[in-house]
PDB file of C-alpha atoms and ligand atoms in Angstrom:
ATOM      1  CA  MET A  27     -18.091   9.357 -17.601  1.00  0.00           C
ATOM      2  CA  THR A  28     -17.750  12.711 -15.842  1.00  0.00           C
ATOM      3  CA  LEU A  29     -16.344  13.496 -12.418  1.00  0.00           C
ATOM      4  CA  LEU A  30     -19.852  14.394 -11.238  1.00  0.00           C
ATOM      5  CA  ALA A  31     -21.244  11.067 -12.382  1.00  0.00           C
ATOM      6  CA  ALA A  32     -18.358   9.275 -10.663  1.00  0.00           C
ATOM      7  CA  ARG A  33     -19.067  11.167  -7.427  1.00  0.00           C
ATOM      8  CA  SER A  34     -22.651  10.077  -7.521  1.00  0.00           C
ATOM      9  CA  HIS A  35     -21.659   6.432  -8.175  1.00  0.00           C
ATOM     10  CA  ILE A  36     -19.383   6.585  -5.121  1.00  0.00           C
ATOM     11  CA  ALA A  37     -22.022   8.242  -2.963  1.00  0.00           C
ATOM     12  CA  THR A  38     -24.654   5.647  -3.820  1.00  0.00           C
ATOM     13  CA  ALA A  39     -22.469   2.549  -4.167  1.00  0.00           C
ATOM     14  CA  ARG A  40     -23.687  -0.540  -2.350  1.00  0.00           C
ATOM     15  CA  ALA A  41     -20.031  -1.395  -1.669  1.00  0.00           C
ATOM     16  CA  ILE A  42     -16.857   0.439  -2.586  1.00  0.00           C
ATOM     17  CA  THR A  43     -13.351  -0.984  -2.615  1.00  0.00           C
ATOM     18  CA  ILE A  44     -10.254   1.204  -2.806  1.00  0.00           C
ATOM     19  CA  LEU A  45      -6.802   0.107  -3.973  1.00  0.00           C
ATOM     20  CA  THR A  46      -3.946   2.461  -3.175  1.00  0.00           C
ATOM     21  CA  GLY A  47      -0.281   2.537  -4.145  1.00  0.00           C
ATOM     22  CA  ALA A  48       2.742   4.705  -3.562  1.00  0.00           C
ATOM     23  CA  GLY A  49       1.170   7.670  -5.417  1.00  0.00           C
ATOM     24  CA  ILE A  50      -1.188   8.466  -2.533  1.00  0.00           C
ATOM     25  CA  SER A  51       1.757   8.752  -0.145  1.00  0.00           C
ATOM     26  CA  ALA A  52       3.780  10.753  -2.682  1.00  0.00           C
ATOM     27  CA  ASP A  53       1.640  13.731  -1.641  1.00  0.00           C
ATOM     28  CA  SER A  54       2.902  13.231   1.912  1.00  0.00           C
ATOM     29  CA  GLY A  55       6.494  13.283   0.663  1.00  0.00           C
ATOM     30  CA  VAL A  56       7.163   9.540   0.545  1.00  0.00           C
ATOM     31  CA  PRO A  57       8.946   8.751  -2.746  1.00  0.00           C
ATOM     32  CA  THR A  58       7.187   6.331  -5.130  1.00  0.00           C
ATOM     33  CA  PHE A  59       8.961   3.210  -6.334  1.00  0.00           C
ATOM     34  CA  ARG A  60       8.951   3.772 -10.072  1.00  0.00           C
ATOM     35  CA  GLY A  61       8.794   7.559 -10.459  1.00  0.00           C
ATOM     36  CA  PRO A  62      11.750   9.839 -11.256  1.00  0.00           C
ATOM     37  CA  GLU A  63      12.586   9.988  -7.531  1.00  0.00           C
ATOM     38  CA  GLY A  64      11.731   6.346  -7.033  1.00  0.00           C
ATOM     39  CA  LEU A  65      13.335   4.683  -4.088  1.00  0.00           C
ATOM     40  CA  TRP A  66      14.788   1.989  -6.217  1.00  0.00           C
ATOM     41  CA  ARG A  67      16.552   4.167  -8.732  1.00  0.00           C
ATOM     42  CA  ASN A  68      19.584   4.031  -6.509  1.00  0.00           C
ATOM     43  CA  TYR A  69      18.905   0.681  -4.904  1.00  0.00           C
ATOM     44  CA  ARG A  70      17.945  -2.269  -7.039  1.00  0.00           C
ATOM     45  CA  ALA A  71      14.775  -3.797  -5.598  1.00  0.00           C
ATOM     46  CA  GLU A  72      16.015  -7.289  -6.186  1.00  0.00           C
ATOM     47  CA  ASP A  73      19.111  -6.481  -4.122  1.00  0.00           C
ATOM     48  CA  LEU A  74      17.024  -5.487  -1.128  1.00  0.00           C
ATOM     49  CA  ALA A  75      13.404  -6.611  -1.053  1.00  0.00           C
ATOM     50  CA  THR A  76      13.743 -10.356  -1.419  1.00  0.00           C
ATOM     51  CA  PRO A  77      14.154 -13.231   1.024  1.00  0.00           C
ATOM     52  CA  GLU A  78      17.369 -14.161  -0.802  1.00  0.00           C
ATOM     53  CA  ALA A  79      18.853 -10.695  -0.211  1.00  0.00           C
ATOM     54  CA  PHE A  80      17.974 -10.923   3.475  1.00  0.00           C
ATOM     55  CA  ALA A  81      19.491 -14.402   3.762  1.00  0.00           C
ATOM     56  CA  SER A  82      22.743 -13.287   2.161  1.00  0.00           C
ATOM     57  CA  ASP A  83      23.084  -9.794   3.643  1.00  0.00           C
ATOM     58  CA  PRO A  84      20.564  -9.022   6.414  1.00  0.00           C
ATOM     59  CA  ARG A  85      22.635  -6.025   7.518  1.00  0.00           C
ATOM     60  CA  LEU A  86      22.270  -4.322   4.126  1.00  0.00           C
ATOM     61  CA  VAL A  87      18.524  -4.983   4.028  1.00  0.00           C
ATOM     62  CA  TRP A  88      18.062  -3.683   7.587  1.00  0.00           C
ATOM     63  CA  ASP A  89      20.178  -0.602   6.790  1.00  0.00           C
ATOM     64  CA  TRP A  90      17.815   0.145   3.934  1.00  0.00           C
ATOM     65  CA  TYR A  91      14.687  -0.394   6.042  1.00  0.00           C
ATOM     66  CA  ASN A  92      16.139   1.733   8.846  1.00  0.00           C
ATOM     67  CA  TRP A  93      16.628   4.489   6.299  1.00  0.00           C
ATOM     68  CA  ARG A  94      13.041   4.092   5.046  1.00  0.00           C
ATOM     69  CA  ARG A  95      11.658   4.025   8.598  1.00  0.00           C
ATOM     70  CA  GLU A  96      13.472   7.299   9.347  1.00  0.00           C
ATOM     71  CA  LEU A  97      12.069   8.854   6.189  1.00  0.00           C
ATOM     72  CA  VAL A  98       8.473   7.702   6.753  1.00  0.00           C
ATOM     73  CA  ALA A  99       8.527   8.665  10.455  1.00  0.00           C
ATOM     74  CA  THR A 100       8.605  12.344   9.469  1.00  0.00           C
ATOM     75  CA  LYS A 101       5.565  12.088   7.132  1.00  0.00           C
ATOM     76  CA  GLN A 102       1.899  12.737   7.864  1.00  0.00           C
ATOM     77  CA  PRO A 103      -1.298  11.572   6.159  1.00  0.00           C
ATOM     78  CA  ASN A 104      -2.457  14.044   3.481  1.00  0.00           C
ATOM     79  CA  PRO A 105      -5.979  15.137   2.381  1.00  0.00           C
ATOM     80  CA  ALA A 106      -6.340  12.021   0.201  1.00  0.00           C
ATOM     81  CA  HIS A 107      -5.775   9.667   3.159  1.00  0.00           C
ATOM     82  CA  LEU A 108      -8.180  11.776   5.248  1.00  0.00           C
ATOM     83  CA  ALA A 109     -10.902  11.847   2.573  1.00  0.00           C
ATOM     84  CA  LEU A 110     -10.878   8.036   2.551  1.00  0.00           C
ATOM     85  CA  VAL A 111     -11.321   8.022   6.336  1.00  0.00           C
ATOM     86  CA  ASP A 112     -14.343  10.333   5.939  1.00  0.00           C
ATOM     87  CA  LEU A 113     -15.825   8.082   3.282  1.00  0.00           C
ATOM     88  CA  GLU A 114     -15.351   5.042   5.513  1.00  0.00           C
ATOM     89  CA  ARG A 115     -16.953   6.797   8.506  1.00  0.00           C
ATOM     90  CA  ARG A 116     -19.994   7.696   6.447  1.00  0.00           C
ATOM     91  CA  ARG A 117     -20.462   4.167   5.083  1.00  0.00           C
ATOM     92  CA  PRO A 118     -18.419   1.739   7.219  1.00  0.00           C
ATOM     93  CA  GLU A 119     -20.398  -1.309   6.116  1.00  0.00           C
ATOM     94  CA  ALA A 120     -19.845  -0.482   2.442  1.00  0.00           C
ATOM     95  CA  PHE A 121     -16.122   0.193   2.440  1.00  0.00           C
ATOM     96  CA  TRP A 122     -12.874  -1.769   2.150  1.00  0.00           C
ATOM     97  CA  LEU A 123      -9.429  -0.258   1.608  1.00  0.00           C
ATOM     98  CA  ILE A 124      -6.613  -2.346   0.146  1.00  0.00           C
ATOM     99  CA  THR A 125      -3.193  -0.728   0.209  1.00  0.00           C
ATOM    100  CA  GLN A 126       0.119  -1.839  -1.236  1.00  0.00           C
ATOM    101  CA  ASN A 127       1.847   0.791   0.892  1.00  0.00           C
ATOM    102  CA  VAL A 128       3.851  -0.295   3.898  1.00  0.00           C
ATOM    103  CA  ASP A 129       4.223   3.200   5.374  1.00  0.00           C
ATOM    104  CA  GLY A 130       1.246   2.917   7.751  1.00  0.00           C
ATOM    105  CA  LEU A 131      -0.165   6.319   6.698  1.00  0.00           C
ATOM    106  CA  HIS A 132      -3.704   4.972   6.125  1.00  0.00           C
ATOM    107  CA  HIS A 133      -3.655   3.529   9.621  1.00  0.00           C
ATOM    108  CA  ALA A 134      -2.246   6.786  11.007  1.00  0.00           C
ATOM    109  CA  ALA A 135      -5.046   8.703   9.255  1.00  0.00           C
ATOM    110  CA  GLY A 136      -7.656   6.521  10.975  1.00  0.00           C
ATOM    111  CA  SER A 137      -8.669   3.958   8.324  1.00  0.00           C
ATOM    112  CA  GLN A 138      -9.980   0.796   9.932  1.00  0.00           C
ATOM    113  CA  HIS A 139     -11.445  -1.400   7.219  1.00  0.00           C
ATOM    114  CA  LEU A 140      -7.972  -1.843   5.769  1.00  0.00           C
ATOM    115  CA  SER A 141      -5.783  -4.599   4.310  1.00  0.00           C
ATOM    116  CA  GLU A 142      -2.087  -3.721   4.203  1.00  0.00           C
ATOM    117  CA  ILE A 143      -1.332  -6.465   1.718  1.00  0.00           C
ATOM    118  CA  HIS A 144       2.431  -5.812   1.500  1.00  0.00           C
ATOM    119  CA  GLY A 145       2.828  -5.539   5.271  1.00  0.00           C
ATOM    120  CA  ASN A 146       3.839  -2.630   7.457  1.00  0.00           C
ATOM    121  CA  ILE A 147       7.210  -1.032   7.943  1.00  0.00           C
ATOM    122  CA  TRP A 148       6.426  -0.548  11.661  1.00  0.00           C
ATOM    123  CA  LYS A 149       6.102  -4.281  12.277  1.00  0.00           C
ATOM    124  CA  VAL A 150       8.833  -6.883  12.627  1.00  0.00           C
ATOM    125  CA  ARG A 151       8.613 -10.660  12.405  1.00  0.00           C
ATOM    126  CA  CYS A 152      10.892 -13.251  13.971  1.00  0.00           C
ATOM    127  CA  THR A 153      12.525 -15.559  11.428  1.00  0.00           C
ATOM    128  CA  GLY A 154      12.710 -18.172  14.209  1.00  0.00           C
ATOM    129  CA  CYS A 155       9.385 -18.301  16.074  1.00  0.00           C
ATOM    130  CA  GLY A 156       7.309 -16.209  13.636  1.00  0.00           C
ATOM    131  CA  LEU A 157       6.148 -13.732  16.301  1.00  0.00           C
ATOM    132  CA  VAL A 158       4.934 -10.461  14.725  1.00  0.00           C
ATOM    133  CA  SER A 159       5.285  -7.329  16.854  1.00  0.00           C
ATOM    134  CA  ASP A 160       4.930  -3.571  16.539  1.00  0.00           C
ATOM    135  CA  ASN A 161       8.241  -1.780  16.588  1.00  0.00           C
ATOM    136  CA  ARG A 162       8.770   1.960  16.129  1.00  0.00           C
ATOM    137  CA  THR A 163      12.388   2.139  17.291  1.00  0.00           C
ATOM    138  CA  ILE A 164      14.537   4.311  15.006  1.00  0.00           C
ATOM    139  CA  PRO A 165      17.127   3.233  14.185  1.00  0.00           C
ATOM    140  CA  LEU A 166      16.798  -0.410  15.092  1.00  0.00           C
ATOM    141  CA  GLN A 167      20.050  -2.058  16.102  1.00  0.00           C
ATOM    142  CA  THR A 168      21.707  -3.328  12.940  1.00  0.00           C
ATOM    143  CA  LEU A 169      20.605  -6.923  13.413  1.00  0.00           C
ATOM    144  CA  PRO A 170      17.571  -6.861  15.737  1.00  0.00           C
ATOM    145  CA  ILE A 171      16.875  -9.957  17.794  1.00  0.00           C
ATOM    146  CA  CYS A 172      13.569 -11.477  18.996  1.00  0.00           C
ATOM    147  CA  LEU A 173      13.057 -10.985  22.747  1.00  0.00           C
ATOM    148  CA  GLN A 174      11.167 -14.270  22.915  1.00  0.00           C
ATOM    149  CA  CYS A 175      13.544 -16.713  21.178  1.00  0.00           C
ATOM    150  CA  SER A 176      16.643 -14.672  20.167  1.00  0.00           C
ATOM    151  CA  GLY A 177      15.939 -15.357  16.484  1.00  0.00           C
ATOM    152  CA  LEU A 178      16.780 -12.712  13.870  1.00  0.00           C
ATOM    153  CA  LEU A 179      13.949 -10.235  13.240  1.00  0.00           C
ATOM    154  CA  ARG A 180      13.000  -9.235   9.697  1.00  0.00           C
ATOM    155  CA  PRO A 181      10.683  -6.489   8.437  1.00  0.00           C
ATOM    156  CA  HIS A 182       7.043  -7.698   8.337  1.00  0.00           C
ATOM    157  CA  ILE A 183       6.871  -6.958   4.619  1.00  0.00           C
ATOM    158  CA  VAL A 184       5.802  -9.180   1.732  1.00  0.00           C
ATOM    159  CA  TRP A 185       8.909  -9.295  -0.427  1.00  0.00           C
ATOM    160  CA  PHE A 186       9.286 -10.148  -4.101  1.00  0.00           C
ATOM    161  CA  GLY A 187       8.870 -13.885  -4.537  1.00  0.00           C
ATOM    162  CA  GLU A 188       6.722 -14.206  -1.387  1.00  0.00           C
ATOM    163  CA  SER A 189       2.970 -14.788  -1.281  1.00  0.00           C
ATOM    164  CA  LEU A 190       0.422 -12.482   0.275  1.00  0.00           C
ATOM    165  CA  HIS A 191      -0.907 -13.678   3.613  1.00  0.00           C
ATOM    166  CA  GLU A 192      -3.874 -15.970   3.008  1.00  0.00           C
ATOM    167  CA  ASP A 193      -6.304 -13.982   5.154  1.00  0.00           C
ATOM    168  CA  ASP A 194      -5.449 -10.783   3.269  1.00  0.00           C
ATOM    169  CA  LEU A 195      -5.878 -12.439  -0.100  1.00  0.00           C
ATOM    170  CA  ARG A 196      -9.251 -13.909   0.901  1.00  0.00           C
ATOM    171  CA  ARG A 197     -10.471 -10.550   2.273  1.00  0.00           C
ATOM    172  CA  CYS A 198      -9.294  -8.735  -0.882  1.00  0.00           C
ATOM    173  CA  ASN A 199     -10.997 -11.207  -3.171  1.00  0.00           C
ATOM    174  CA  GLU A 200     -14.235 -10.804  -1.246  1.00  0.00           C
ATOM    175  CA  ALA A 201     -13.979  -7.013  -1.404  1.00  0.00           C
ATOM    176  CA  LEU A 202     -13.168  -7.039  -5.127  1.00  0.00           C
ATOM    177  CA  ARG A 203     -15.928  -9.450  -6.098  1.00  0.00           C
ATOM    178  CA  SER A 204     -18.604  -7.770  -4.001  1.00  0.00           C
ATOM    179  CA  CYS A 205     -17.957  -4.082  -4.725  1.00  0.00           C
ATOM    180  CA  ASP A 206     -19.819  -2.063  -7.316  1.00  0.00           C
ATOM    181  CA  VAL A 207     -17.110   0.626  -7.476  1.00  0.00           C
ATOM    182  CA  LEU A 208     -13.331   0.051  -7.398  1.00  0.00           C
ATOM    183  CA  LEU A 209     -11.298   3.228  -6.928  1.00  0.00           C
ATOM    184  CA  MET A 210      -7.598   2.819  -7.765  1.00  0.00           C
ATOM    185  CA  ILE A 211      -5.342   5.577  -6.490  1.00  0.00           C
ATOM    186  CA  GLY A 212      -1.680   6.148  -7.277  1.00  0.00           C
ATOM    187  CA  THR A 213      -0.570   2.708  -8.351  1.00  0.00           C
ATOM    188  CA  SER A 214       1.358   1.795 -11.489  1.00  0.00           C
ATOM    189  CA  GLY A 215      -0.499  -1.531 -11.472  1.00  0.00           C
ATOM    190  CA  VAL A 216       2.465  -3.663 -12.440  1.00  0.00           C
ATOM    191  CA  VAL A 217       3.084  -5.705  -9.289  1.00  0.00           C
ATOM    192  CA  TYR A 218       0.970  -8.854  -8.889  1.00  0.00           C
ATOM    193  CA  PRO A 219      -1.314  -9.887  -7.383  1.00  0.00           C
ATOM    194  CA  ALA A 220      -2.586  -6.289  -6.957  1.00  0.00           C
ATOM    195  CA  ALA A 221      -2.059  -5.728 -10.699  1.00  0.00           C
ATOM    196  CA  GLY A 222      -4.846  -8.271 -11.265  1.00  0.00           C
ATOM    197  CA  PHE A 223      -7.340  -6.693  -8.851  1.00  0.00           C
ATOM    198  CA  ALA A 224      -8.998  -4.328 -11.363  1.00  0.00           C
ATOM    199  CA  ALA A 225      -9.666  -7.235 -13.711  1.00  0.00           C
ATOM    200  CA  ILE A 226     -11.297  -9.232 -10.883  1.00  0.00           C
ATOM    201  CA  ALA A 227     -13.571  -6.332  -9.918  1.00  0.00           C
ATOM    202  CA  LYS A 228     -14.398  -5.510 -13.533  1.00  0.00           C
ATOM    203  CA  GLN A 229     -15.323  -9.104 -14.252  1.00  0.00           C
ATOM    204  CA  ALA A 230     -17.628  -9.049 -11.232  1.00  0.00           C
ATOM    205  CA  GLY A 231     -19.364  -5.995 -12.714  1.00  0.00           C
ATOM    206  CA  ALA A 232     -17.758  -3.117 -10.792  1.00  0.00           C
ATOM    207  CA  LEU A 233     -17.249   0.352 -12.156  1.00  0.00           C
ATOM    208  CA  ILE A 234     -13.523   1.159 -12.211  1.00  0.00           C
ATOM    209  CA  ILE A 235     -12.256   4.663 -11.434  1.00  0.00           C
ATOM    210  CA  GLU A 236      -8.543   5.459 -11.563  1.00  0.00           C
ATOM    211  CA  ILE A 237      -6.662   8.431 -10.123  1.00  0.00           C
ATOM    212  CA  ASN A 238      -3.070   8.811 -11.257  1.00  0.00           C
ATOM    213  CA  LEU A 239      -0.675  11.395 -12.641  1.00  0.00           C
ATOM    214  CA  GLU A 240      -0.491   9.411 -15.861  1.00  0.00           C
ATOM    215  CA  ASN A 241      -1.921   6.473 -17.791  1.00  0.00           C
ATOM    216  CA  THR A 242      -1.079   3.079 -16.332  1.00  0.00           C
ATOM    217  CA  GLN A 243      -1.274  -0.530 -17.416  1.00  0.00           C
ATOM    218  CA  GLN A 244      -4.710  -0.633 -15.769  1.00  0.00           C
ATOM    219  CA  SER A 245      -6.125   2.466 -17.490  1.00  0.00           C
ATOM    220  CA  SER A 246      -7.703   0.462 -20.305  1.00  0.00           C
ATOM    221  CA  LEU A 247      -9.951  -1.238 -17.707  1.00  0.00           C
ATOM    222  CA  ALA A 248     -11.034   2.050 -16.135  1.00  0.00           C
ATOM    223  CA  ASP A 249     -14.458   3.572 -16.817  1.00  0.00           C
ATOM    224  CA  LEU A 250     -13.007   6.898 -15.685  1.00  0.00           C
ATOM    225  CA  SER A 251      -9.323   7.843 -15.541  1.00  0.00           C
ATOM    226  CA  LEU A 252      -8.673  11.070 -13.670  1.00  0.00           C
ATOM    227  CA  GLN A 253      -5.232  12.568 -14.112  1.00  0.00           C
ATOM    228  CA  GLY A 254      -3.892  14.647 -11.261  1.00  0.00           C
ATOM    229  CA  ARG A 255      -2.640  14.447  -7.725  1.00  0.00           C
ATOM    230  CA  ALA A 256      -4.333  12.193  -5.228  1.00  0.00           C
ATOM    231  CA  LYS A 257      -4.464  14.923  -2.578  1.00  0.00           C
ATOM    232  CA  ASP A 258      -6.569  17.102  -4.914  1.00  0.00           C
ATOM    233  CA  LEU A 259      -8.728  14.500  -6.647  1.00  0.00           C
ATOM    234  CA  VAL A 260      -9.624  12.083  -3.841  1.00  0.00           C
ATOM    235  CA  PRO A 261     -11.314  14.762  -1.676  1.00  0.00           C
ATOM    236  CA  LEU A 262     -13.166  16.025  -4.777  1.00  0.00           C
ATOM    237  CA  LEU A 263     -14.411  12.576  -5.644  1.00  0.00           C
ATOM    238  CA  CYS A 264     -15.273  11.346  -2.153  1.00  0.00           C
TER     239      CYS A 264
HETATM  240  P1  OAD B  28       4.812   2.724  -8.152  1.00  0.00           P
HETATM  241  O1  OAD B  28       5.967   3.567  -7.747  1.00  0.00           O
HETATM  242  O2  OAD B  28       5.058   1.587  -9.068  1.00  0.00           O
HETATM  243  O3  OAD B  28       3.699   3.624  -8.815  1.00  0.00           O
HETATM  244  C1  OAD B  28       3.263   4.836  -8.246  1.00  0.00           C
HETATM  245  C2  OAD B  28       2.171   5.390  -9.128  1.00  0.00           C
HETATM  246  O4  OAD B  28       1.672   6.571  -8.495  1.00  0.00           O
HETATM  247  C3  OAD B  28       2.625   5.787 -10.524  1.00  0.00           C
HETATM  248  O5  OAD B  28       1.705   5.259 -11.473  1.00  0.00           O
HETATM  249  C4  OAD B  28       2.580   7.331 -10.516  1.00  0.00           C
HETATM  250  O6  OAD B  28       2.209   7.877 -11.761  1.00  0.00           O
HETATM  251  C5  OAD B  28       1.512   7.593  -9.477  1.00  0.00           C
HETATM  252  N1  OAD B  28       1.647   8.859  -8.743  1.00  0.00           N
HETATM  253  C6  OAD B  28       2.783   9.478  -8.334  1.00  0.00           C
HETATM  254  N2  OAD B  28       2.513  10.581  -7.623  1.00  0.00           N
HETATM  255  C7  OAD B  28       1.152  10.672  -7.579  1.00  0.00           C
HETATM  256  C8  OAD B  28       0.241  11.597  -6.984  1.00  0.00           C
HETATM  257  N3  OAD B  28       0.669  12.646  -6.281  1.00  0.00           N
HETATM  258  N4  OAD B  28      -1.083  11.378  -7.139  1.00  0.00           N
HETATM  259  C9  OAD B  28      -1.533  10.317  -7.865  1.00  0.00           C
HETATM  260  N5  OAD B  28      -0.725   9.402  -8.438  1.00  0.00           N
HETATM  261  C10 OAD B  28       0.597   9.581  -8.304  1.00  0.00           C
HETATM  262  O7  OAD B  28       4.114   2.226  -6.782  1.00  0.00           O
HETATM  263  P2  OAD B  28       3.086   1.035  -6.546  1.00  0.00           P
HETATM  264  O8  OAD B  28       2.155   0.864  -7.694  1.00  0.00           O
HETATM  265  O9  OAD B  28       2.515   1.256  -5.204  1.00  0.00           O
HETATM  266  O10 OAD B  28       6.085  -3.431  -3.116  1.00  0.00           O
HETATM  267  O11 OAD B  28       4.066  -0.202  -6.489  1.00  0.00           O
HETATM  268  C11 OAD B  28       3.579  -1.451  -6.114  1.00  0.00           C
HETATM  269  C12 OAD B  28       4.572  -2.195  -5.284  1.00  0.00           C
HETATM  270  O12 OAD B  28       5.828  -2.191  -5.945  1.00  0.00           O
HETATM  271  C13 OAD B  28       4.901  -1.531  -3.962  1.00  0.00           C
HETATM  272  O13 OAD B  28       3.972  -1.843  -2.950  1.00  0.00           O
HETATM  273  C14 OAD B  28       6.241  -2.098  -3.622  1.00  0.00           C
HETATM  274  C15 OAD B  28       6.885  -2.143  -4.992  1.00  0.00           C
HETATM  275  O14 OAD B  28       7.599  -3.249  -5.252  1.00  0.00           O
HETATM  276  C16 OAD B  28       6.636  -3.738  -1.913  1.00  0.00           C
HETATM  277  O15 OAD B  28       7.172  -2.922  -1.185  1.00  0.00           O
HETATM  278  C17 OAD B  28       6.537  -5.159  -1.537  1.00  0.00           C
END
């Protein structure tokens, strides 16, 4: 399939679902997880992004998230984020965006039909009463405390070993089963459940288009794999 044909599929799709990963934010300067400058080259993910790590050393985990919050706070949405907002505005009823990114850049760009399935770095959740709140303080005090019940706050992020929130999973499944085009942008496709999303959409009959710098574990499912940067290819395609 050609780029032109893919454009026309997107323009005429009854419903389009988008799945994004760290690659779309790489063009805004946010490091990816598994690339050469991946965040976790220096920090082992399993040392930081797990409930066990937080239970044993919440200070270390918060230090890391404070560092990430500082980094992300200086970044802006790029043309790929903005092209998806345009697409959504043109066809709001036909559009759902699923992101694995926790940086909030899709939200900042203006996306509304959006599931942030791994959470959001600008939200905190109380480990005591469960209250979720927005929080943009940088840096947070080393061990932030809930104003409501004095419980310890944690990042509102889905960590390794945790399940996606049920509402998100239900919404994603609906969007994957009902779309006729799935556009995957900048994800290595190795972290479940998102790594299974292309297979769900494909089985339901969707056309799969992938944008990435390189081949991924999902490329064999794609009807069109476009290699290049998200900030160049997404505006071209949408
Ligand atoms: P990865 O770091 O695993 O993959 C990023 C992908 O983006 C790679 O396939 C790159 O080739 C591609 N890429 C890099 N720069 C790009 C660019 N400018 N344009 C297009 N593609 C580009 O990130 P994810 O797949 O998002 O989970 O990782 C999934 C999850 O793993 C993350 O959400 C995170 C991590 O564990 C949590 O934080 C819970």
